[in-house]
Amino acid sequence: MNPKKLLLLFLFISITPFFSFSQKLNKADLLSDIDSYARQIEKKHPNPFNWVSKEVFYKSIDSLKKNSASLNVDQIIVGFLKINSLLKDEHTTLNLHLKTYYPISFFWFDDGMAALAVLSDYPEIAGAKLIAINDTPIDSATFLCRNLAAVNTTTGYKAKIPFLINNPVVLHGLGITPNADEVFYTFITQKTDTVKIKILPIDQSQGGYESLLPEKQTLRNSNRANYWYKFDEAKKFLYVNYSKCEEITDFPFKDFLESFKKTVETKNPERIIIDLRGNGGGNSWVFRPLISSFATLPQLKNKKVFTLIGRRTFSAAVVNAFLLKTTANSIMVGEETGGKLNHAGSYSSFTLKKTGITVNYSTRDYYLDTTQKGGIIPDVLINNILDDYRKGIDRALEYAIEN
């Protein structure tokens, strides 16, 4: 596959756990199903009012219904998302099955929001920094979006908001655009030119994109498998990339673990680096045998272990990172995890009858360390800088290799 298309596919696949929307809903059905949603969440969710009181939750629903006559459908959808986000549960989400989006993929770097992929009609925009959406400055737009992302960490917002600002329904419902038929994005390009472009929504199956490809490929992006490793003979480190908490059908994790152990025994790496930065979760038990090996395998005892974490480290991956820290005394490098250390998870779902909206909801609570309220805080903070991305520089990995 063309590397530009591969990068774009990876970027847009990342939206899947967050939000999806439909533009074929009506007010009456939406409002009826919001009531049904509230009743079922209260009944099915193990502890829905951890972060918001029951009174505030239901008052928010009543307020939306009371003002609904003056609202359009997209505004009611946004109101629904705001109500759901009050739960601050990254696993309790709404899927409204939208097939269209504005075809730009964004990443929120620490020095600005940048377009990493865009329609090939606008090649100068790949790598440009977004400064406004229509007449709304990007800082104001991201602030408005915060109330829609059901997360409770700063990095969690940075992970999810880029997938809201290319959504026609969200931008219209928030009043950033006058309709869901077009948007104007204003950028500062790498040549410091200010460029304003008009974008129309397209079906997700359409293609023809220009991606910002780094000058050199980073190790973390050299393989897309759920789990893989590489030993560096020159620098004597063993790098393990774990991007999804799910077994590979034709390569069971027990086989991967045996290969990993043999490499440790034969190569005797000086340090182990485990990369969880792109891991959005799944089954936390898949990776636990490898974590346990740090306590049972003689060759792994007293090894220097680094775990790379970040904004896309959610759910089961947070559990794995916590276990690496407590079992292997691993040094955490990168950003705070996007997912909370103590969180609701193991989700199930139900469908709202009138609109067909799918509601994912948590079925149990996980308490890993009740002394902390947010995500896992890195021992060594590494910022995400756009120029590093352009050059293919991975500061977190470099730190783990060199220190």
PDB file of C-alpha atoms in Angstrom, residues 7 10 26 66 72-73 81 84 117-118 132 142 148 158-159 171 189 202 221-222 225 240 296 318 324 329:
ATOM      1  CA  LEU A   7      -0.652   6.726   7.242  1.00  0.00           C
ATOM      2  CA  PHE A  10      -3.974   4.595  10.504  1.00  0.00           C
ATOM      3  CA  ASN A  26     -35.272  14.074  13.911  1.00  0.00           C
ATOM      4  CA  LYS A  66     -37.096  22.580  27.441  1.00  0.00           C
ATOM      5  CA  ASN A  72     -31.877  22.316  15.274  1.00  0.00           C
ATOM      6  CA  VAL A  73     -31.176  18.574  15.095  1.00  0.00           C
ATOM      7  CA  LEU A  81     -23.090  14.371  23.638  1.00  0.00           C
ATOM      8  CA  ASN A  84     -23.124  11.805  28.021  1.00  0.00           C
ATOM      9  CA  ALA A 117      -3.506  14.322   6.021  1.00  0.00           C
ATOM     10  CA  VAL A 118      -5.756  16.241   3.624  1.00  0.00           C
ATOM     11  CA  ALA A 132      -9.208  29.002  12.895  1.00  0.00           C
ATOM     12  CA  THR A 142     -11.111  23.239  21.131  1.00  0.00           C
ATOM     13  CA  LEU A 148     -18.225  16.649  24.212  1.00  0.00           C
ATOM     14  CA  LYS A 158      -5.846  16.086  23.080  1.00  0.00           C
ATOM     15  CA  ALA A 159      -6.485  12.594  21.742  1.00  0.00           C
ATOM     16  CA  LEU A 171     -19.095  21.954  14.136  1.00  0.00           C
ATOM     17  CA  THR A 189       1.791  26.669   6.304  1.00  0.00           C
ATOM     18  CA  ILE A 202     -17.235  13.426   1.818  1.00  0.00           C
ATOM     19  CA  ASN A 221       5.584   3.122  12.770  1.00  0.00           C
ATOM     20  CA  SER A 222       7.573   0.405  11.012  1.00  0.00           C
ATOM     21  CA  ALA A 225       0.851  -5.647  14.084  1.00  0.00           C
ATOM     22  CA  VAL A 240       8.465  -4.216  22.226  1.00  0.00           C
ATOM     23  CA  THR A 296       9.915 -15.039  36.970  1.00  0.00           C
ATOM     24  CA  VAL A 318      -3.447   1.749  31.289  1.00  0.00           C
ATOM     25  CA  LEU A 324       4.694  -2.747  34.381  1.00  0.00           C
ATOM     26  CA  ASN A 329       9.718  -1.133  38.321  1.00  0.00           C
TER      27      ASN A 329
END
